[in-house]
Short mmCIF file of C-alpha atoms and ligand atoms in Angstrom, two decimals:
data_model
loop_
_atom_site.label_atom_id
_atom_site.label_comp_id
_atom_site.label_asym_id
_atom_site.label_seq_id
_atom_site.Cartn_x
_atom_site.Cartn_y
_atom_site.Cartn_z
CA MET A 97 67.27 161.56 291.06
CA SER A 98 70.04 158.96 291.26
CA GLU A 99 71.96 158.29 294.42
CA THR A 100 74.98 156.40 293.00
CA THR A 101 78.32 158.18 293.20
CA ILE A 102 79.77 159.19 289.87
CA ASP A 103 83.12 160.70 288.88
CA TYR A 104 81.68 163.55 286.75
CA GLU A 105 78.23 164.81 285.75
CA ALA A 106 79.37 164.86 282.13
CA VAL A 107 82.18 163.32 280.10
CA ILE A 108 82.75 165.04 276.76
CA VAL A 109 84.98 163.23 274.26
CA GLY A 110 86.76 165.72 272.03
CA ALA A 111 88.17 169.19 272.71
CA GLY A 112 87.49 170.71 269.31
CA PHE A 113 84.87 173.40 268.60
CA GLY A 114 82.09 170.83 269.08
CA GLY A 115 83.22 169.62 272.49
CA MET A 116 83.91 173.10 273.65
CA GLY A 117 80.50 174.39 272.50
CA ALA A 118 78.84 171.52 274.40
CA ALA A 119 80.89 172.35 277.52
CA ILE A 120 79.93 176.06 277.26
CA GLU A 121 76.23 175.13 277.08
CA LEU A 122 76.36 172.52 279.83
CA LYS A 123 78.11 175.08 282.12
CA ARG A 124 75.35 177.59 281.27
CA GLN A 125 72.84 174.89 282.32
CA GLY A 126 74.61 174.52 285.67
CA VAL A 127 76.60 171.37 284.92
CA ASP A 128 80.13 172.18 285.99
CA SER A 129 81.50 168.73 286.88
CA ILE A 130 82.78 167.97 283.39
CA ALA A 131 85.70 166.06 282.03
CA ILE A 132 86.67 166.85 278.44
CA LEU A 133 88.81 163.88 277.21
CA GLU A 134 90.94 164.54 274.13
CA ARG A 135 93.18 162.02 272.33
CA GLU A 136 95.48 164.68 270.89
CA ASP A 137 98.02 166.67 272.95
CA ASP A 138 96.16 169.94 272.77
CA LEU A 139 92.75 171.44 272.16
CA GLY A 140 91.31 172.64 268.81
CA GLY A 141 90.37 169.38 267.04
CA THR A 142 90.78 169.76 263.28
CA TRP A 143 92.50 173.10 263.77
CA HIS A 144 95.06 171.56 266.05
CA VAL A 145 95.74 168.43 263.95
CA ASN A 146 95.89 170.11 260.57
CA HIS A 147 98.73 172.53 259.94
CA TYR A 148 99.79 171.86 256.41
CA PRO A 149 100.96 174.79 254.26
CA GLY A 150 98.07 176.79 252.73
CA LEU A 151 95.53 175.68 255.37
CA ALA A 152 92.76 178.27 255.68
CA VAL A 153 89.04 178.16 256.34
CA ASP A 154 86.92 177.81 253.25
CA ILE A 155 83.80 179.40 254.82
CA ALA A 156 84.47 183.12 255.46
CA SER A 157 85.61 183.67 259.10
CA VAL A 158 82.70 186.00 259.96
CA THR A 159 80.50 182.98 259.53
CA TYR A 160 82.94 180.22 260.51
CA SER A 161 82.97 181.10 264.24
CA TYR A 162 80.60 181.03 267.17
CA SER A 163 77.95 183.79 266.66
CA PHE A 164 78.12 184.56 270.41
CA GLU A 165 81.93 185.00 270.22
CA PRO A 166 82.81 187.11 267.15
CA ASN A 167 86.52 187.67 266.60
CA PRO A 168 87.28 191.08 265.24
CA ALA A 169 90.93 190.14 264.73
CA TRP A 170 90.60 187.79 261.71
CA SER A 171 93.36 188.94 259.37
CA ARG A 172 91.65 187.85 256.20
CA LEU A 173 88.13 187.13 254.96
CA PHE A 174 89.12 183.44 254.93
CA ALA A 175 91.46 183.19 257.95
CA PRO A 176 94.57 180.99 257.89
CA GLY A 177 94.39 177.77 259.94
CA ALA A 178 96.67 179.08 262.70
CA GLU A 179 94.17 181.81 263.52
CA LEU A 180 91.51 179.22 264.12
CA LYS A 181 93.82 177.39 266.50
CA GLN A 182 94.31 180.74 268.39
CA TYR A 183 90.61 181.36 268.39
CA ALA A 184 90.08 177.88 269.90
CA GLU A 185 92.57 178.75 272.67
CA HIS A 186 90.82 182.06 273.25
CA ILE A 187 87.43 180.22 273.66
CA ALA A 188 88.97 177.73 276.06
CA ASP A 189 90.38 180.58 278.21
CA LYS A 190 87.43 182.89 278.08
CA TYR A 191 84.88 180.13 278.98
CA ASP A 192 87.19 178.56 281.57
CA LEU A 193 87.30 175.22 279.80
CA ARG A 194 90.98 174.26 280.20
CA ARG A 195 90.57 173.09 283.74
CA HIS A 196 88.14 170.40 282.38
CA MET A 197 90.48 169.10 279.69
CA GLU A 198 92.76 166.07 279.74
CA PHE A 199 94.98 165.44 276.71
CA GLY A 200 96.44 162.25 275.33
CA VAL A 201 93.37 160.26 276.57
CA VAL A 202 92.04 157.77 274.04
CA VAL A 203 88.54 156.58 274.87
CA ASP A 204 88.04 152.93 273.88
CA GLU A 205 84.46 152.35 274.86
CA ALA A 206 81.47 153.65 276.77
CA ALA A 207 78.59 151.64 278.17
CA TRP A 208 75.25 152.65 279.77
CA ASP A 209 74.76 151.20 283.26
CA ASP A 210 71.00 151.22 283.79
CA ALA A 211 71.17 150.40 287.53
CA ALA A 212 73.63 153.18 288.18
CA ASN A 213 71.86 155.54 285.80
CA ALA A 214 75.29 156.46 284.43
CA TRP A 215 77.80 155.97 281.67
CA THR A 216 80.98 153.98 282.25
CA VAL A 217 83.77 155.22 280.00
CA ARG A 218 86.92 153.13 279.49
CA THR A 219 90.15 154.62 278.23
CA ALA A 220 93.01 152.97 276.40
CA ASP A 221 95.29 153.49 279.43
CA GLY A 222 92.94 151.26 281.56
CA ARG A 223 90.96 153.90 283.38
CA THR A 224 87.29 153.65 284.12
CA ILE A 225 85.39 156.93 284.48
CA THR A 226 81.72 157.23 285.36
CA ALA A 227 79.43 160.14 284.38
CA ARG A 228 75.74 160.90 284.28
CA PHE A 229 75.94 162.29 280.77
CA LEU A 230 78.10 161.32 277.78
CA VAL A 231 78.76 163.69 274.87
CA THR A 232 80.75 162.60 271.85
CA ALA A 233 82.29 165.44 269.95
CA THR A 234 84.78 163.36 267.96
CA GLY A 235 84.42 165.14 264.62
CA PHE A 236 83.44 163.89 261.18
CA LEU A 237 86.87 164.34 259.60
CA SER A 238 88.95 162.96 262.41
CA GLN A 239 90.08 159.48 261.37
CA PRO A 240 92.78 159.94 258.69
CA TYR A 241 92.55 157.61 255.72
CA THR A 242 95.53 155.97 254.09
CA PRO A 243 94.65 153.77 251.12
CA ASP A 244 96.25 150.40 251.12
CA PHE A 245 98.22 150.85 247.91
CA PRO A 246 100.22 147.68 247.14
CA GLY A 247 103.93 148.26 247.89
CA ILE A 248 103.39 151.48 249.92
CA ASP A 249 105.52 150.04 252.73
CA THR A 250 108.46 149.71 250.42
CA PHE A 251 108.58 153.35 249.43
CA ALA A 252 112.07 154.62 250.20
CA GLY A 253 111.29 158.36 250.39
CA GLU A 254 109.14 160.35 252.78
CA ILE A 255 105.43 159.68 253.08
CA ILE A 256 103.44 162.47 254.69
CA HIS A 257 99.70 162.39 255.40
CA THR A 258 98.30 165.94 255.43
CA THR A 259 96.95 165.37 259.02
CA ALA A 260 100.55 164.60 260.20
CA TRP A 261 102.30 167.42 258.48
CA ARG A 262 106.07 167.91 259.19
CA ASP A 263 106.31 171.62 259.76
CA GLY A 264 109.25 173.11 257.88
CA TYR A 265 109.55 170.13 255.55
CA ASP A 266 111.50 171.45 252.57
CA PHE A 267 110.32 170.32 249.14
CA ALA A 268 113.23 172.21 247.37
CA GLY A 269 114.92 169.81 244.89
CA LYS A 270 112.27 167.10 245.54
CA ARG A 271 110.21 165.21 242.99
CA ALA A 272 106.85 165.30 244.84
CA ALA A 273 103.54 163.51 244.37
CA VAL A 274 100.23 164.43 245.96
CA ILE A 275 97.52 161.77 245.92
CA GLY A 276 94.04 163.18 246.20
CA THR A 277 92.25 166.25 244.93
CA GLY A 278 89.83 167.12 247.78
CA ALA A 279 89.66 170.42 249.65
CA THR A 280 92.97 169.73 251.34
CA ALA A 281 94.88 169.10 248.16
CA VAL A 282 93.24 172.19 246.61
CA GLN A 283 94.91 174.31 249.31
CA LEU A 284 98.19 172.39 249.54
CA VAL A 285 99.12 171.72 245.94
CA PRO A 286 99.85 175.36 245.00
CA GLU A 287 102.14 175.59 248.02
CA ILE A 288 104.15 172.45 247.15
CA ALA A 289 104.31 173.49 243.51
CA ARG A 290 106.14 176.69 244.59
CA THR A 291 109.14 174.86 245.89
CA ALA A 292 109.29 171.32 244.62
CA ARG A 293 111.53 170.33 241.68
CA ASN A 294 108.40 168.88 240.11
CA LEU A 295 105.02 167.77 241.23
CA THR A 296 102.64 165.11 240.09
CA VAL A 297 99.05 165.34 241.29
CA PHE A 298 97.18 162.01 241.23
CA GLN A 299 93.49 162.64 240.64
CA ARG A 300 90.88 159.91 240.75
CA THR A 301 87.84 162.17 240.84
CA PRO A 302 87.90 165.87 239.96
CA ILE A 303 86.42 168.43 242.35
CA TRP A 304 84.25 171.41 241.61
CA VAL A 305 86.30 174.54 242.38
CA VAL A 306 84.72 178.02 242.46
CA PRO A 307 86.57 181.34 242.72
CA LYS A 308 87.56 182.49 246.15
CA VAL A 309 86.91 186.17 246.91
CA ASP A 310 89.50 186.65 249.57
CA PHE A 311 91.48 189.65 250.83
CA PRO A 312 93.12 190.91 254.03
CA ILE A 313 90.64 192.71 256.33
CA PRO A 314 92.00 196.23 256.54
CA ALA A 315 92.98 197.42 260.06
CA PRO A 316 90.27 200.17 260.13
CA VAL A 317 87.63 197.53 259.43
CA ARG A 318 89.00 195.31 262.17
CA ARG A 319 88.85 198.25 264.53
CA LEU A 320 85.26 198.94 263.50
CA PHE A 321 84.36 195.25 264.13
CA ALA A 322 85.86 195.59 267.58
CA ALA A 323 84.34 199.01 268.48
CA VAL A 324 80.89 198.38 266.91
CA PRO A 325 80.18 194.60 267.08
CA PHE A 326 76.96 195.07 265.19
CA THR A 327 79.00 195.78 262.00
CA GLN A 328 80.59 192.37 262.16
CA LYS A 329 77.16 190.81 262.89
CA ALA A 330 75.88 192.51 259.76
CA ALA A 331 78.83 191.21 257.66
CA ARG A 332 78.09 187.74 259.07
CA ALA A 333 74.46 188.02 258.14
CA VAL A 334 75.27 188.97 254.58
CA ASN A 335 77.86 186.29 254.01
CA THR A 336 75.76 183.59 255.77
CA SER A 337 72.77 184.46 253.59
CA LEU A 338 74.85 184.07 250.39
CA LEU A 339 76.13 180.68 251.51
CA GLU A 340 72.68 179.67 252.58
CA MET A 341 71.33 180.44 249.12
CA LEU A 342 74.11 178.26 247.55
CA MET A 343 73.24 175.43 249.87
CA VAL A 344 69.48 175.65 249.73
CA PHE A 345 69.14 176.19 246.01
CA GLY A 346 72.27 174.38 244.88
CA VAL A 347 72.01 171.25 247.05
CA LEU A 348 68.89 170.83 249.15
CA HIS A 349 66.25 171.93 246.61
CA TYR A 350 67.88 170.63 243.52
CA ARG A 351 64.62 169.15 242.19
CA GLN A 352 62.84 172.53 242.41
CA ALA A 353 65.78 174.84 241.65
CA LYS A 354 68.02 172.93 239.23
CA PRO A 355 69.10 176.10 237.39
CA GLY A 356 70.71 177.31 240.64
CA ASN A 357 72.81 174.21 240.76
CA GLN A 358 73.65 174.47 237.09
CA LEU A 359 74.70 178.10 237.53
CA ALA A 360 77.19 177.10 240.21
CA ALA A 361 78.60 174.43 237.90
CA LEU A 362 78.86 176.99 235.04
CA LEU A 363 80.74 179.34 237.32
CA SER A 364 83.22 176.67 238.17
CA LYS A 365 83.62 175.71 234.47
CA ALA A 366 84.15 179.45 233.56
CA HIS A 367 86.70 179.74 236.38
CA LEU A 368 88.51 176.63 235.00
CA ARG A 369 88.50 178.12 231.47
CA THR A 370 90.06 181.36 232.63
CA GLN A 371 92.73 179.59 234.61
CA VAL A 372 93.93 176.58 232.56
CA ARG A 373 95.28 176.98 229.08
CA ASP A 374 95.33 173.34 227.89
CA ALA A 375 91.95 172.04 226.75
CA GLU A 376 92.76 168.38 227.56
CA THR A 377 93.79 169.32 231.14
CA ARG A 378 90.59 171.32 231.51
CA LYS A 379 88.61 168.27 230.47
CA GLN A 380 90.41 166.14 233.01
CA LEU A 381 89.67 168.66 235.73
CA THR A 382 86.00 168.88 234.94
CA PRO A 383 83.69 166.74 237.18
CA SER A 384 81.10 164.53 235.54
CA TYR A 385 78.77 164.57 238.55
CA ASP A 386 76.44 167.40 239.60
CA PHE A 387 77.69 170.31 241.65
CA GLY A 388 77.12 169.73 245.40
CA CYS A 389 77.27 165.88 245.29
CA LYS A 390 80.69 166.19 246.87
CA ARG A 391 81.81 169.15 248.86
CA PRO A 392 82.82 171.91 246.43
CA THR A 393 85.75 174.13 247.23
CA PHE A 394 87.09 177.65 246.66
CA SER A 395 90.49 178.58 245.23
CA ASN A 396 92.04 181.04 242.82
CA ARG A 397 95.37 179.23 242.83
CA TYR A 398 94.66 175.53 242.33
CA PHE A 399 93.59 175.26 238.66
CA ARG A 400 96.41 177.57 237.48
CA VAL A 401 99.08 175.36 238.93
CA PHE A 402 98.46 172.91 236.04
CA ASN A 403 99.79 175.48 233.55
CA ARG A 404 103.23 175.06 235.03
CA PRO A 405 105.70 172.91 233.09
CA ASP A 406 106.87 171.28 236.33
CA VAL A 407 103.36 170.18 237.47
CA ASP A 408 101.62 167.15 235.98
CA LEU A 409 98.05 166.02 236.47
CA GLU A 410 98.00 162.20 236.53
CA THR A 411 94.60 160.59 235.99
CA SER A 412 95.62 156.91 235.32
CA SER A 413 94.89 154.72 238.29
CA ILE A 414 97.60 153.80 240.75
CA VAL A 415 98.69 150.17 240.38
CA ARG A 416 101.36 150.04 243.09
CA VAL A 417 104.03 152.00 244.93
CA GLU A 418 107.64 151.03 244.42
CA PRO A 419 110.72 152.18 246.45
CA ASP A 420 111.37 155.02 244.03
CA GLY A 421 107.96 155.83 242.52
CA ILE A 422 104.39 155.11 241.62
CA VAL A 423 103.39 152.76 238.82
CA VAL A 424 100.09 153.76 237.08
CA SER A 425 98.03 151.61 234.80
CA ALA A 426 98.06 151.94 231.07
CA ASP A 427 94.81 152.45 229.22
CA ASP A 428 94.52 148.66 228.73
CA GLU A 429 94.85 148.20 232.56
CA THR A 430 98.22 146.61 232.31
CA ASP A 431 101.22 148.12 234.01
CA GLY A 432 101.99 151.46 232.55
CA ARG A 433 104.55 154.13 233.39
CA LYS A 434 106.46 154.60 236.59
CA ILE A 435 106.48 158.13 237.95
CA GLU A 436 109.69 158.54 239.95
CA ILE A 437 109.32 160.53 243.16
CA ASP A 438 111.16 161.43 246.36
CA THR A 439 108.22 162.51 248.50
CA LEU A 440 104.71 161.16 248.62
CA VAL A 441 102.00 163.38 250.11
CA LEU A 442 98.72 161.67 250.98
CA ALA A 443 95.87 164.10 250.72
CA THR A 444 93.59 161.13 250.91
CA GLY A 445 91.21 162.47 253.48
CA PHE A 446 89.31 160.72 256.18
CA ASN A 447 87.40 157.54 256.84
CA LEU A 448 83.93 158.59 257.98
CA TRP A 449 81.71 155.60 257.72
CA ASP A 450 83.83 152.62 258.63
CA VAL A 451 85.79 153.76 261.71
CA ASN A 452 83.69 156.80 262.74
CA PHE A 453 79.93 156.79 263.58
CA PRO A 454 80.74 156.26 266.40
CA ALA A 455 84.47 156.75 266.89
CA PHE A 456 84.55 154.12 269.67
CA THR A 457 82.28 151.39 270.91
CA ILE A 458 79.13 152.74 272.55
CA THR A 459 76.66 150.43 274.18
CA GLY A 460 73.28 151.64 275.25
CA ARG A 461 70.32 150.29 277.14
CA GLY A 462 69.69 146.55 276.70
CA GLY A 463 73.20 146.12 275.23
CA ARG A 464 72.48 147.94 271.99
CA ASP A 465 75.71 148.60 270.17
CA LEU A 466 75.36 151.96 268.41
CA GLY A 467 77.79 151.13 265.52
CA LYS A 468 76.10 147.82 264.84
CA TRP A 469 72.64 149.21 265.16
CA TRP A 470 73.51 152.00 262.63
CA ARG A 471 75.10 149.69 260.23
CA GLU A 472 72.63 146.79 260.37
CA GLY A 473 69.60 149.14 260.22
CA ARG A 474 69.87 152.80 259.13
CA PHE A 475 72.12 155.59 260.27
CA GLN A 476 69.85 157.85 262.35
CA ALA A 477 69.77 160.25 265.28
CA TYR A 478 66.88 162.40 266.43
CA GLU A 479 67.47 166.00 265.43
CA GLY A 480 71.05 164.83 264.69
CA ILE A 481 71.86 164.60 268.45
CA THR A 482 70.08 161.84 270.48
CA VAL A 483 69.38 158.18 269.91
CA PRO A 484 66.66 155.90 271.30
CA ALA A 485 67.99 153.32 273.85
CA PHE A 486 70.94 155.60 274.58
CA PRO A 487 69.82 157.54 277.70
CA ASN A 488 71.78 160.69 278.65
CA PHE A 489 73.78 160.53 275.46
CA LEU A 490 74.39 163.45 273.06
CA THR A 491 76.17 162.60 269.85
CA LEU A 492 77.30 165.75 268.14
CA ASN A 493 78.76 164.19 265.00
CA SER A 494 75.92 161.94 264.11
CA PRO A 495 73.82 161.20 261.03
CA TYR A 496 71.75 164.12 259.74
CA SER A 497 73.47 166.48 262.22
CA TYR A 498 75.67 168.49 259.86
CA SER A 499 74.25 171.83 258.74
CA GLY A 500 75.68 172.21 255.24
CA LEU A 501 76.39 175.80 256.01
CA SER A 502 79.08 175.69 258.66
CA TYR A 503 80.17 173.48 261.45
CA PHE A 504 79.46 176.35 263.88
CA THR A 505 75.81 176.41 262.77
CA THR A 506 75.72 172.70 263.55
CA ILE A 507 77.17 173.18 267.02
CA GLU A 508 75.03 176.21 267.86
CA GLY A 509 71.83 174.32 266.95
CA GLN A 510 73.01 171.48 269.17
CA MET A 511 73.71 173.94 271.98
CA ARG A 512 70.09 175.21 271.69
CA HIS A 513 68.88 171.61 271.79
CA ILE A 514 70.94 170.94 274.95
CA ALA A 515 69.61 174.13 276.57
CA ARG A 516 65.94 173.10 276.00
CA LEU A 517 66.50 169.54 277.12
CA PHE A 518 68.42 170.33 280.27
CA GLY A 519 66.04 173.18 281.05
CA GLU A 520 63.18 170.69 281.01
CA MET A 521 65.09 168.19 283.12
CA ARG A 522 65.78 170.89 285.72
CA ARG A 523 62.09 171.85 285.71
CA ARG A 524 61.16 168.23 286.37
CA GLY A 525 63.94 167.64 288.82
CA SER A 526 65.11 164.71 286.61
CA ASP A 527 68.58 163.52 285.71
CA ARG A 528 67.79 161.13 282.90
CA PHE A 529 66.49 161.70 279.44
CA GLU A 530 65.94 159.41 276.49
CA VAL A 531 64.40 160.22 273.08
CA THR A 532 61.39 158.11 272.22
CA ALA A 533 61.57 155.67 269.30
CA GLU A 534 58.49 157.30 267.77
CA ALA A 535 60.03 160.82 267.73
CA ASN A 536 63.21 159.40 266.25
CA GLU A 537 61.31 157.57 263.53
CA LYS A 538 59.25 160.66 262.68
CA PHE A 539 62.52 162.68 262.33
CA LEU A 540 64.10 159.99 260.15
CA ASP A 541 61.07 159.88 257.92
CA GLU A 542 61.05 163.60 257.55
CA VAL A 543 64.76 163.91 256.62
CA THR A 544 64.40 160.97 254.28
CA ARG A 545 61.47 162.71 252.58
CA ARG A 546 63.30 166.02 252.30
CA LEU A 547 66.45 164.39 250.98
CA GLY A 548 64.47 163.25 247.99
CA ASP A 549 64.59 166.76 246.64
CA SER A 550 68.33 167.15 247.15
CA VAL A 551 71.09 166.79 244.61
CA PHE A 552 72.12 163.50 246.31
CA TYR A 553 68.91 161.78 245.07
CA ALA A 554 67.34 164.04 242.43
CA GLY A 555 70.65 164.87 240.77
CA ASP A 556 73.39 162.78 239.21
CA CYS A 557 76.01 161.83 241.76
CA THR A 558 77.29 158.77 239.94
CA GLY A 559 81.02 158.55 240.19
CA SER A 560 81.38 161.38 242.71
CA ARG A 561 82.75 159.10 245.45
CA SER A 562 81.41 161.56 247.95
CA TYR A 563 81.76 161.08 251.68
CA TYR A 564 78.26 162.52 252.03
CA PHE A 565 77.15 158.98 251.22
CA ASN A 566 77.63 156.14 253.62
CA GLN A 567 78.44 152.51 252.76
CA HIS A 568 74.81 151.80 252.02
CA GLY A 569 74.80 154.52 249.41
CA GLU A 570 72.57 156.81 251.54
CA ALA A 571 73.36 160.55 251.98
CA THR A 572 73.12 160.54 255.75
CA LEU A 573 75.54 163.27 256.74
CA LEU A 574 73.73 166.50 256.01
CA ARG A 575 70.62 167.81 257.71
CA PRO A 576 68.41 168.61 254.71
CA GLN A 577 66.91 171.85 256.07
CA ALA A 578 67.64 175.53 255.76
CA THR A 579 69.54 176.98 258.68
CA LEU A 580 66.90 179.22 260.28
CA PRO A 581 64.12 176.60 260.50
CA SER A 582 66.65 173.98 261.68
CA LEU A 583 67.90 176.31 264.46
CA ARG A 584 64.32 177.09 265.41
CA GLU A 585 63.46 173.42 265.58
CA MET A 586 66.37 172.81 267.85
CA GLU A 587 64.89 175.17 270.43
CA THR A 588 61.24 174.34 270.01
CA PHE A 589 61.14 170.54 269.57
CA PRO A 590 58.25 168.90 271.48
CA LEU A 591 59.37 168.25 275.03
CA ASP A 592 57.48 164.92 275.11
CA ASP A 593 59.70 163.63 272.30
CA TYR A 594 61.77 162.64 275.33
CA THR A 595 61.04 160.57 278.40
CA TYR A 596 62.56 161.83 281.71
CA ALA A 597 63.24 160.06 284.94
P1 NAP B 672 88.64 164.31 250.71
O1 NAP B 672 87.75 165.36 250.28
O2 NAP B 672 88.01 163.01 251.26
O3 NAP B 672 89.58 163.93 249.52
C1 NAP B 672 90.39 162.83 249.58
C2 NAP B 672 91.06 162.67 248.19
O4 NAP B 672 91.88 161.52 248.18
C3 NAP B 672 90.05 162.49 247.06
O5 NAP B 672 90.39 163.19 245.94
C4 NAP B 672 90.02 160.95 246.86
O6 NAP B 672 89.69 160.60 245.53
C5 NAP B 672 91.48 160.74 247.02
N1 NAP B 672 91.75 159.34 247.34
C6 NAP B 672 91.32 158.57 248.42
N2 NAP B 672 91.69 157.30 248.21
C7 NAP B 672 92.23 157.18 247.04
C8 NAP B 672 92.81 156.09 246.35
N3 NAP B 672 92.79 154.91 246.80
N4 NAP B 672 93.29 156.35 245.12
C9 NAP B 672 93.40 157.62 244.62
N5 NAP B 672 92.85 158.69 245.26
C10 NAP B 672 92.30 158.50 246.44
O7 NAP B 672 89.63 164.75 251.88
P2 NAP B 672 90.21 166.18 252.16
O8 NAP B 672 90.68 166.87 250.89
O9 NAP B 672 91.19 166.07 253.25
O10 NAP B 672 88.96 167.03 252.59
C11 NAP B 672 88.02 166.52 253.51
C12 NAP B 672 87.11 167.57 253.95
O11 NAP B 672 87.75 168.36 254.90
C13 NAP B 672 86.68 168.58 252.90
O12 NAP B 672 85.62 168.17 252.11
C14 NAP B 672 86.30 169.73 253.79
O13 NAP B 672 84.97 169.48 254.34
C15 NAP B 672 87.24 169.65 254.89
N6 NAP B 672 88.32 170.59 254.58
C16 NAP B 672 88.13 171.86 254.85
C17 NAP B 672 89.14 172.77 254.63
C18 NAP B 672 88.87 174.16 254.96
O14 NAP B 672 87.78 174.54 255.38
N7 NAP B 672 89.80 174.94 254.90
C19 NAP B 672 90.35 172.38 254.16
C20 NAP B 672 90.57 171.04 253.90
C21 NAP B 672 89.57 170.14 254.09
P3 NAP B 672 88.12 160.22 245.25
O15 NAP B 672 87.43 161.50 245.27
O16 NAP B 672 88.21 159.52 243.98
O17 NAP B 672 87.74 159.32 246.33
#
């Protein structure tokens, strides 16, 4: 046990669902001296930052929520974004988390102090905070990405990144452009098309889109969920199992179950055929890479937008931005047409691998810099949560941590891991843990072996430009394991995979 005085037992960076889940678990383990530092001005992470029109979950809400905190009030099968923000607030209140939170605090760096047996956390406003345990819950999709298009600074109209939406912005009478065709654009484009004078959607890589079975949850069903929670649990089990099948057979076991993957692609192609009249447009909207290489999405409204006379799909590459529009290349790569616009919407997503992993400088034992170590070697984290040479450090958004099913599955697995780890520390009367290099290597070998069967390696992901792949071309985001065994592993891992002191 250490004697040095520390400010907190634990510092958690990030007040989204990950950070809140870690705080709930730490409190259950008897750790109550917690500071949750959040760079934004409120809690909720993704669901606080994103509030663009059309925002909704794309994993049904019965599944996209903590299993221990079902919400019978979801208005639809796929709840709108604002309900997720409300749910986050409810969690913070119910689990008494607000008193731990500080907003507008940007963490610049954290370093392990071996003599003090504690982390020293430095913030951008010059504070130094010490804590026995450090938890990073900074999200995967939290560093907005704006491509460096030549001339973008000269654009005379409005530029809006989807993560900095101007609520109430009126597109009426505007010639609008959306750059990007990821999950965000798929939700946003139909909304902008409704009001803009015209809309040009700039697509570099098409996305697989499957039909979305969505409907309002009738009041009697909501009442039933509230009165008999088992019914909502059953709905969750059914939905989760369907999603799990899609993930396991479509993505993780591509090599063994290729027809499952091809079936999903066929479903998306049939969906496109029923929604878009023009054959050439359909061709442009059809991905050339295998289903699952890039995160597929759900929508009944996206494809059909391209039937409208006032919506254009632009697939030529962007050469530069000028004050009044975007110049795209002609087929021979010379300057082509200029598309004149008033408002430019950047649905260009997030930078995962350059500025995240980790989101700020983290230095462990012996001066090991986590970002450098990951980049110069391989991205890795034991069970997607701890790293050798980084004592008392839990990294929630780490390589191989993301359960392809839902972010909540990821967090709940990590909560189980925390419970087992802290339970063992309590039993031993210790206040320091560190995963062994051997256990970490074994886990890395195992996920590497399993990934060999996934669509990422056994399929054709050429040209998918998927953020599942890092800058070395390795698919190091997803934990390649079905949900149940992965959850089981998180609560049964060998205790001597860690050293304790
Ligand atoms: P994204 O999937 O990374 O998409 C970014 C888009 O911008 C891509 O189409 C990309 O094209 C394009 N782009 C980037 N740089 C470009 C450039 N220089 N020139 C032309 N195009 C460029 O980001 P996102 O749509 O924000 O979605 C990110 C993730 O957030 C999703 O996969 C999903 O996990 C999550 N999400 C979830 C929900 C939900 O649950 N409701 C909603 C939205 C987002 P390339 O593909 O060619 O790179």
